[in-house]
């Protein structure tokens, strides 16, 4: 049952600072009940108990922590249709997508449970003492990772389950041993409360300290900013707009004790069509592009928003096929009126831009529905109009027509950091692709051959990250098992007696974690 | 031969922006020749060729990169007494210490060579394709770490070899595949040029791009700030004062593309004397403390600057022994007149502080020589005077006398982040130590039993890092093999044909690096 209350540790209370309503995306109607916005005291209380929970929670065994993650997953599944129905209503996304996203979210929790049980994330290193080494003896040194401290997580609008209350940031932070305070996205407050209660009850069932998890709603920016600024918070996970991400980065950098902000922000995910591939199957790529572009109303951070191609054989067939395919697409409901408004404004800017031609638009729709669009410009115009790199969140893409390979390379050099870059290539393109790859590696966290960035696998080798402004921290990923490293820090124990050593670094190794041992002499 | 020139890639040139002189620490006399300060164009040129070198350098094989690191080490050894003599003159440190530091520096380069050869730092992960998985197939995904890009390194005053031109930051950045631009510390320009030429000639001998390494001197802050701000620089390594470190952090955070700054700054390295240990061997600890405190004129970032103890049995013997030992110490030459001046000013503030008593001072000395000092205050005064936590760089320490264990814990809670915390304990203290450890883990990167933080081992399990203001990034260490992770970022290759895969992630695995493979189905 949805009550509209904040979840502060094990307790619930009605927030007193304003009201937020879930909105049925398809109709624009308010959904019952209203949610009370957190006051600063509510946030302070959540941070206080998170800090109090930290030492106990971070010292749980891998098995205990894995069981928490699995219990969260099974509690989410137990919510059944109540969760799916509410989530479909709040987001306007199709039921099958939400069901898929639920599987992904539960799978993600299970992946982190397996990562925790495996124990390699602790990076345990033992350098044994060398008491007779000359000129200086070596003391016994043992290193293990521990959690950085309580983490603030901001749910994303476009993944109401997988990047939200119990999504990748929360799962990886809990896996690392960090208590989590989630600020729910106002686009899906009911979904957030349901999942939040699933987490809260898992914390209780696992007999963990209540401060391990809290969920707040806010009606104003002040509470979100205070979460980033709170001295008890030691890292932030965020997925959202460039503006909000950069604002949080700046707040974090100006704190008396600066903290890392992991913000996944803005990416237009260039797709490069190489000459041989274009000549061999331009039309095919054109229709594949439209399928990728319009999936989920284009509301993915990996949506293909930029197409680079040399105006050579196959180019016209590509454009023609893309034009035909996009013209046949129906309008799709967007997540929120605000996102729809931002999409329209971005598209309007392309439509009215002096150097941009409209290739084609999808069919028009009703309230809150987005009309897809394909636009075209030249490399020269792209290079001289910085604003053409701005992300338009939704099913719009810009084709940049290049005169030759040199000009295409120049456009790539000019690009900001990206989450993904896709290469459409055939064997005849391998030499050019090999030549371009070092540059592409500098520009993006993931390179894809003959596909698109959408469909982010949750696995060990995934990188969902990239240079600024794609993310705030190029050293990290927010999807996949490597995401846990964002919330860890190493601690070294020198010359500790066995009785005082943490379990992970002890010779007894009751947890059975991997230990890299330098035997000394 | 020392010329006073900048080393910009493979070439040398006289800097035109002002002059810097090496100073003989013992006499205050200028050492020949003078060094020309870099102009902004020199810096720009160094950054440009570093960027040009990056793609070639980062794609060298582990063996090629390891050979560069080893060659740098052997070139440094080949400098023989010229290096040692100059370094002793510039720093005032004893010959045996400088020889030891040279061994450590060469050992550090060899350690990173072994890390590179081993290849685990690449963190290669291969998730094989699952073409028949339902509902969605999985694409082949392969992850490897690559270097972040050109790195700016600021040499430290107090380790003219191990934390300077070819020190830990440079070694770990080169190991990660990042070109390096070093800004030499003005406390040892001659030492810097000699070592810089050793690196330059190793780059040449290994036939690597000249931009892999440059060395600049500066006579003004503007060049250092421009290095941090340069868009081609992707990370900064720094060891020095809190003021300079925080200034660099702020410049980096305000860049159009923010970058990580790894600044090792300020730590007073608390030493906690537990009751049983104090009762059993208070006097012994007192004299051990003075030995650790006065080593190298106290000019270590891990110098024990704060002693916490309950005023119980053995406390007086501890203070008495420390008083006697410190009174017998002779004054020691400090690294530079500026460091000496800062030390005197810090000590003067303690001497004249209303809540601080001078326990004893070492013997007075001549020009540029520091007189050690032990001071005492109460827990109550320490808690109410924030300035008593300020680092005094040199052989001065403050004893905080606590009434009971509760008050001692309060003082620990009040501490800023530290590089190290040392615990002096006997078996009778284990319960209290166990109780306090979680708090200590939050406060420092390394915890030491019955020793002091000085003497930082260069090994796999070392952490030379800690919460702000000890460092700017609690997730990292600047000493030990884990330091390489600061300069790496993950890249994922999705559905790449074998012909286009980088060597590290290919099935052929010609480099023989560890690959974590998920076989798929």
XYZ file of N, CA, C and O in Angstrom, chain A residues 51 54-55 58-59 118 123 125 127 133 138 141-143 249 253 256-258 260 262 425 427 430 433-434 438 441-442 444-449 457 459-463 468 473-475 481-482 486 488-497 499-500 516, chain B residues 51 54-55 58-59 118 123 125 127 133 138 141-143 249 253 256-258 260 262 425 427 430 433-434 438 441-442 444-449 457 459-463 468 473-475 481-482 486 488-497 499-500 516:
488
model
N 24.809 7.232 9.418
C 26.148 7.267 9.994
C 26.263 6.272 11.152
O 27.266 5.565 11.290
N 26.574 2.728 9.871
C 27.700 2.422 8.973
C 28.675 1.384 9.528
O 28.982 0.383 8.873
N 29.139 1.589 10.770
C 30.161 0.677 11.291
C 29.644 -0.756 11.423
O 30.380 -1.710 11.178
N 28.952 -2.084 7.568
C 30.117 -2.354 6.737
C 30.909 -3.548 7.244
O 31.720 -4.100 6.506
N 30.701 -3.943 8.499
C 31.440 -5.088 9.016
C 30.642 -6.391 8.969
O 31.055 -7.395 9.518
N 31.882 -13.473 -3.634
C 33.177 -13.824 -4.225
C 34.318 -13.133 -3.462
O 35.393 -13.699 -3.271
N 39.803 -6.658 -2.494
C 41.189 -6.478 -2.941
C 42.181 -6.747 -1.809
O 43.140 -5.990 -1.620
N 45.178 -7.754 0.283
C 46.603 -7.926 0.009
C 47.322 -8.103 1.345
O 47.111 -7.309 2.264
N 51.129 -8.449 2.836
C 52.589 -8.485 2.718
C 53.122 -8.915 4.076
O 53.087 -8.138 5.039
N 65.048 -8.396 7.188
C 65.462 -7.688 5.980
C 66.426 -6.557 6.330
O 66.247 -5.876 7.334
N 60.768 -5.360 7.353
C 59.432 -4.982 6.875
C 58.395 -5.453 7.881
O 58.445 -6.594 8.333
N 51.927 -6.134 6.702
C 51.001 -5.128 6.159
C 49.820 -5.847 5.522
O 50.006 -6.780 4.744
N 48.617 -5.398 5.838
C 47.432 -6.042 5.291
C 46.437 -4.991 4.845
O 46.097 -4.083 5.598
N 45.978 -5.131 3.621
C 45.068 -4.144 3.046
C 43.723 -4.787 2.737
O 43.672 -5.899 2.216
N 28.125 18.408 -8.449
C 29.588 18.325 -8.434
C 30.178 19.545 -7.737
O 31.142 19.444 -6.959
N 32.365 19.718 -4.319
C 33.745 20.218 -4.360
C 33.957 21.353 -3.368
O 35.077 21.586 -2.929
N 33.518 21.479 3.115
C 34.766 21.455 3.901
C 35.539 20.159 3.621
O 36.758 20.185 3.479
N 34.856 19.041 3.561
C 35.470 17.780 3.131
C 34.843 17.405 1.788
O 33.721 16.901 1.735
N 35.543 17.662 0.667
C 34.970 17.324 -0.647
C 34.720 15.816 -0.746
O 35.445 15.023 -0.141
N 33.343 12.464 -3.568
C 33.096 12.125 -4.969
C 31.607 12.142 -5.303
O 30.782 11.697 -4.517
N 29.283 10.723 -8.358
C 29.215 9.908 -9.573
C 27.942 10.299 -10.304
O 26.860 9.812 -9.992
N 30.490 -1.062 -39.503
C 31.638 -1.360 -40.361
C 31.487 -2.699 -41.064
O 30.814 -3.607 -40.579
N 34.256 -5.438 -43.491
C 35.698 -5.739 -43.546
C 36.512 -4.635 -44.222
O 37.604 -4.323 -43.788
N 37.929 -1.913 -41.937
C 38.751 -2.236 -40.772
C 39.954 -1.310 -40.623
O 40.313 -0.920 -39.512
N 38.759 1.961 -39.329
C 38.271 1.782 -37.951
C 39.447 1.641 -36.988
O 39.438 2.192 -35.883
N 40.464 0.894 -37.415
C 41.644 0.689 -36.561
C 42.353 2.021 -36.292
O 42.823 2.287 -35.192
N 41.789 4.608 -31.450
C 42.432 5.299 -30.316
C 41.733 6.610 -29.960
O 41.597 6.951 -28.784
N 38.443 5.728 -28.210
C 38.672 5.303 -26.820
C 38.796 6.504 -25.884
O 38.432 6.445 -24.717
N 39.336 7.579 -26.403
C 39.460 8.781 -25.565
C 38.125 9.469 -25.343
O 37.989 10.279 -24.437
N 34.884 7.923 -25.301
C 33.722 7.195 -24.773
C 34.144 6.045 -23.885
O 35.266 5.541 -23.976
N 33.226 5.607 -23.037
C 33.480 4.478 -22.154
C 33.201 3.139 -22.802
O 33.697 2.113 -22.353
N 32.366 3.132 -23.858
C 32.030 1.861 -24.518
C 31.967 2.071 -26.013
O 31.344 3.024 -26.476
N 32.613 1.187 -26.764
C 32.606 1.216 -28.227
C 31.866 -0.030 -28.713
O 32.106 -1.137 -28.214
N 30.992 0.178 -29.680
C 30.102 -0.897 -30.122
C 30.252 -1.078 -31.628
O 30.214 -0.101 -32.371
N 30.411 -2.315 -32.055
C 30.483 -2.575 -33.492
C 29.137 -3.103 -33.990
O 28.577 -4.046 -33.413
N 23.995 -4.115 -20.931
C 24.093 -5.401 -20.240
C 24.588 -5.180 -18.802
O 25.500 -4.376 -18.584
N 26.707 -6.797 -16.406
C 27.642 -7.927 -16.338
C 28.995 -7.432 -15.857
O 29.136 -6.286 -15.427
N 29.997 -8.289 -15.946
C 31.316 -7.920 -15.417
C 32.074 -6.964 -16.336
O 32.839 -6.125 -15.882
N 31.913 -7.124 -17.632
C 32.721 -6.361 -18.586
C 32.031 -5.077 -19.054
O 32.568 -4.374 -19.907
N 30.860 -4.763 -18.494
C 30.148 -3.564 -18.944
C 30.820 -2.303 -18.407
O 31.262 -2.260 -17.266
N 30.896 -1.279 -19.266
C 31.251 0.072 -18.815
C 30.113 0.994 -19.228
O 29.839 1.151 -20.416
N 33.772 13.320 -19.149
C 32.858 14.445 -18.950
C 32.453 15.024 -20.303
O 33.302 15.155 -21.172
N 33.044 11.301 -13.658
C 34.246 10.584 -13.230
C 34.549 9.448 -14.201
O 33.966 8.374 -14.132
N 35.485 9.708 -15.103
C 35.792 8.787 -16.195
C 36.376 7.466 -15.685
O 36.444 6.493 -16.421
N 36.784 7.421 -14.438
C 37.416 6.201 -13.906
C 36.407 5.140 -13.513
O 36.793 4.083 -13.011
N 29.366 -5.043 -12.601
C 29.921 -5.356 -11.285
C 31.021 -4.393 -10.860
O 31.249 -4.176 -9.673
N 31.693 -3.769 -11.817
C 32.765 -2.825 -11.492
C 32.226 -1.575 -10.777
O 32.988 -0.826 -10.153
N 33.200 2.302 -6.912
C 32.966 3.717 -6.637
C 32.807 4.000 -5.145
O 33.003 5.132 -4.704
N 34.229 2.294 -2.483
C 35.214 1.606 -1.653
C 36.453 2.466 -1.450
O 36.789 3.293 -2.291
N 37.138 2.214 -0.340
C 38.435 2.846 -0.103
C 39.325 1.835 0.607
O 38.854 1.000 1.382
N 40.642 1.906 0.364
C 41.531 0.934 0.988
C 41.980 1.387 2.370
O 42.189 2.570 2.616
N 42.120 0.430 3.269
C 42.694 0.683 4.590
C 43.780 -0.355 4.828
O 43.609 -1.522 4.483
N 44.893 0.076 5.399
C 46.026 -0.811 5.659
C 46.216 -0.982 7.168
O 46.155 -0.010 7.921
N 46.453 -2.224 7.572
C 46.705 -2.567 8.981
C 48.149 -3.013 9.096
O 48.540 -3.988 8.457
N 48.923 -2.282 9.862
C 50.358 -2.575 9.968
C 50.672 -3.176 11.332
O 50.345 -2.577 12.363
N 51.299 -4.353 11.319
C 51.772 -5.010 12.546
C 50.665 -5.269 13.547
O 50.882 -5.212 14.756
N 49.466 -5.541 13.042
C 48.349 -5.828 13.954
C 48.483 -7.239 14.521
O 48.807 -8.169 13.788
N 48.195 -7.395 15.816
C 48.119 -8.758 16.349
C 46.900 -9.469 15.736
O 45.901 -8.814 15.435
N 44.557 -11.067 16.888
C 43.280 -10.865 17.590
C 42.554 -9.604 17.158
O 41.350 -9.484 17.340
N 43.278 -8.649 16.621
C 42.647 -7.365 16.277
C 42.423 -7.189 14.783
O 41.859 -6.188 14.347
N 45.707 -11.866 -1.728
C 46.965 -11.844 -2.466
C 48.090 -11.746 -1.446
O 48.238 -10.721 -0.777
N 50.173 15.003 -25.240
C 48.926 14.537 -25.849
C 49.212 13.725 -27.115
O 48.598 12.686 -27.358
N 50.463 10.249 -26.255
C 49.597 9.405 -25.435
C 49.138 8.119 -26.141
O 49.299 7.017 -25.609
N 48.585 8.257 -27.346
C 48.033 7.057 -27.993
C 49.102 6.008 -28.286
O 48.842 4.805 -28.181
N 50.397 4.647 -24.585
C 49.471 3.816 -23.820
C 49.244 2.466 -24.477
O 48.763 1.535 -23.823
N 49.576 2.362 -25.782
C 49.361 1.079 -26.447
C 50.641 0.238 -26.521
O 50.661 -0.801 -27.176
N 52.810 -8.140 -14.872
C 51.802 -9.073 -14.357
C 50.454 -8.838 -15.052
O 49.730 -9.778 -15.351
N 42.743 -5.223 -15.408
C 41.422 -5.700 -14.971
C 40.602 -6.230 -16.147
O 39.405 -5.930 -16.276
N 38.276 -8.125 -18.431
C 37.061 -8.935 -18.212
C 36.451 -9.238 -19.564
O 36.274 -8.328 -20.379
N 33.097 -10.991 -21.197
C 31.789 -11.651 -21.115
C 31.450 -12.103 -22.524
O 31.112 -11.287 -23.390
N 20.333 -16.309 -25.846
C 19.690 -15.999 -24.566
C 18.327 -15.346 -24.800
O 18.167 -14.541 -25.711
N 22.939 -11.765 -25.553
C 23.989 -10.927 -25.005
C 25.100 -10.791 -26.032
O 25.529 -11.793 -26.615
N 31.289 -8.800 -24.781
C 31.719 -7.572 -24.106
C 33.105 -7.785 -23.525
O 33.350 -8.803 -22.871
N 34.000 -6.850 -23.774
C 35.364 -6.983 -23.262
C 35.834 -5.668 -22.667
O 35.746 -4.632 -23.309
N 36.343 -5.741 -21.453
C 36.768 -4.538 -20.734
C 38.267 -4.586 -20.460
O 38.805 -5.616 -20.087
N 42.903 21.560 -6.297
C 41.611 20.867 -6.358
C 40.539 21.796 -6.909
O 39.689 21.386 -7.697
N 38.395 21.436 -10.345
C 36.938 21.291 -10.286
C 36.234 22.333 -11.146
O 35.109 22.121 -11.589
N 36.419 23.390 -17.563
C 35.280 22.935 -18.378
C 35.126 21.410 -18.273
O 34.027 20.900 -18.143
N 36.245 20.679 -18.317
C 36.229 19.241 -18.049
C 36.992 19.017 -16.729
O 38.224 19.038 -16.720
N 36.259 18.816 -15.633
C 36.957 18.605 -14.350
C 37.823 17.341 -14.406
O 37.490 16.393 -15.112
N 40.570 14.593 -11.971
C 40.969 14.228 -10.612
C 42.316 14.821 -10.225
O 43.248 14.850 -11.024
N 45.118 14.176 -7.303
C 45.532 13.336 -6.191
C 46.537 14.127 -5.381
O 47.716 14.177 -5.720
N 49.761 -0.536 22.236
C 48.867 -1.387 23.027
C 49.592 -2.608 23.573
O 50.580 -3.078 23.000
N 48.301 -6.527 25.601
C 47.129 -7.409 25.585
C 45.950 -6.835 26.365
O 44.808 -6.953 25.945
N 43.460 -4.735 24.366
C 42.816 -5.236 23.140
C 41.327 -4.896 23.085
O 40.811 -4.556 22.021
N 40.989 -1.302 22.189
C 41.458 -1.090 20.817
C 40.433 -1.606 19.808
O 40.171 -0.971 18.783
N 39.851 -2.759 20.118
C 38.847 -3.342 19.215
C 37.641 -2.411 19.094
O 37.057 -2.249 18.029
N 36.922 0.695 14.596
C 36.026 1.180 13.533
C 36.098 2.688 13.349
O 36.047 3.190 12.226
N 39.411 3.502 11.588
C 39.348 3.182 10.150
C 38.706 4.315 9.359
O 39.045 4.548 8.205
N 37.767 4.986 9.987
C 37.125 6.106 9.295
C 38.042 7.319 9.183
O 37.803 8.208 8.368
N 41.632 7.314 9.045
C 42.983 7.217 8.469
C 43.067 6.104 7.443
O 42.272 5.159 7.452
N 44.055 6.205 6.568
C 44.296 5.175 5.561
C 45.131 4.015 6.062
O 45.115 2.936 5.483
N 45.906 4.236 7.132
C 46.754 3.150 7.654
C 46.770 3.199 9.170
O 46.946 4.274 9.748
N 46.560 2.045 9.773
C 46.595 1.917 11.233
C 47.794 1.055 11.588
O 48.034 0.020 10.963
N 48.544 1.499 12.610
C 49.810 0.854 12.943
C 49.789 0.453 14.416
O 49.435 1.269 15.268
N 50.186 -0.767 14.701
C 50.270 -1.199 16.094
C 51.719 -1.151 16.567
O 52.620 -1.691 15.907
N 56.475 1.605 3.613
C 56.906 0.490 2.776
C 56.331 0.641 1.363
O 55.167 1.011 1.202
N 55.030 -1.428 -1.262
C 54.657 -2.828 -1.498
C 53.206 -2.902 -1.949
O 52.592 -1.879 -2.237
N 52.668 -4.109 -1.992
C 51.303 -4.261 -2.510
C 50.237 -3.840 -1.508
O 49.183 -3.352 -1.892
N 50.499 -4.067 -0.226
C 49.462 -3.831 0.779
C 49.547 -2.441 1.412
O 48.786 -2.136 2.332
N 50.462 -1.603 0.937
C 50.612 -0.278 1.541
C 49.459 0.637 1.130
O 49.018 0.626 -0.005
N 48.983 1.431 2.099
C 48.088 2.550 1.798
C 48.735 3.809 2.352
O 48.958 3.914 3.560
N 40.212 13.361 3.596
C 40.553 14.782 3.554
C 40.709 15.317 4.968
O 39.902 14.993 5.816
N 41.563 12.486 -2.064
C 40.765 11.388 -2.613
C 41.003 10.129 -1.789
O 41.980 9.407 -1.977
N 40.063 9.857 -0.892
C 40.205 8.769 0.079
C 40.229 7.395 -0.583
O 40.605 6.411 0.034
N 39.865 7.334 -1.852
C 39.786 6.026 -2.523
C 41.139 5.536 -2.996
O 41.224 4.488 -3.621
N 51.795 -0.533 -4.913
C 51.382 -0.889 -6.274
C 49.966 -0.438 -6.609
O 49.637 -0.208 -7.768
N 49.124 -0.276 -5.600
C 47.744 0.160 -5.845
C 47.679 1.593 -6.390
O 46.653 2.003 -6.947
N 45.064 5.101 -9.818
C 44.673 6.508 -9.918
C 44.655 7.004 -11.360
O 43.997 7.983 -11.683
N 44.023 5.189 -14.247
C 43.396 4.248 -15.173
C 41.905 4.514 -15.300
O 41.277 5.024 -14.376
N 41.362 4.155 -16.454
C 39.910 4.196 -16.646
C 39.509 2.985 -17.489
O 40.271 2.537 -18.350
N 38.301 2.464 -17.257
C 37.881 1.282 -18.015
C 37.248 1.657 -19.362
O 36.560 2.667 -19.466
N 37.507 0.842 -20.361
C 36.845 0.984 -21.668
C 36.290 -0.385 -22.046
O 36.951 -1.403 -21.836
N 35.079 -0.385 -22.593
C 34.427 -1.636 -22.985
C 34.275 -1.703 -24.504
O 33.917 -0.710 -25.144
N 34.582 -2.867 -25.066
C 34.460 -3.122 -26.503
C 33.337 -4.122 -26.696
O 33.411 -5.246 -26.197
N 32.301 -3.703 -27.411
C 31.133 -4.561 -27.578
C 31.063 -5.076 -29.005
O 31.082 -4.292 -29.960
N 30.987 -6.402 -29.142
C 30.796 -7.061 -30.448
C 31.894 -6.704 -31.444
O 31.637 -6.620 -32.646
N 33.115 -6.505 -30.949
C 34.222 -6.184 -31.853
C 34.687 -7.433 -32.594
O 34.795 -8.500 -31.987
N 34.995 -7.296 -33.889
C 35.619 -8.428 -34.575
C 37.031 -8.628 -34.007
O 37.677 -7.658 -33.598
N 39.822 -8.923 -35.266
C 40.859 -8.121 -35.918
C 40.995 -6.737 -35.310
O 42.038 -6.089 -35.452
N 39.944 -6.243 -34.686
C 39.974 -4.866 -34.183
C 40.132 -4.788 -32.666
O 40.224 -3.705 -32.100
N 39.581 -12.314 -16.923
C 38.451 -12.906 -16.216
C 37.362 -13.170 -17.230
O 36.780 -12.236 -17.786
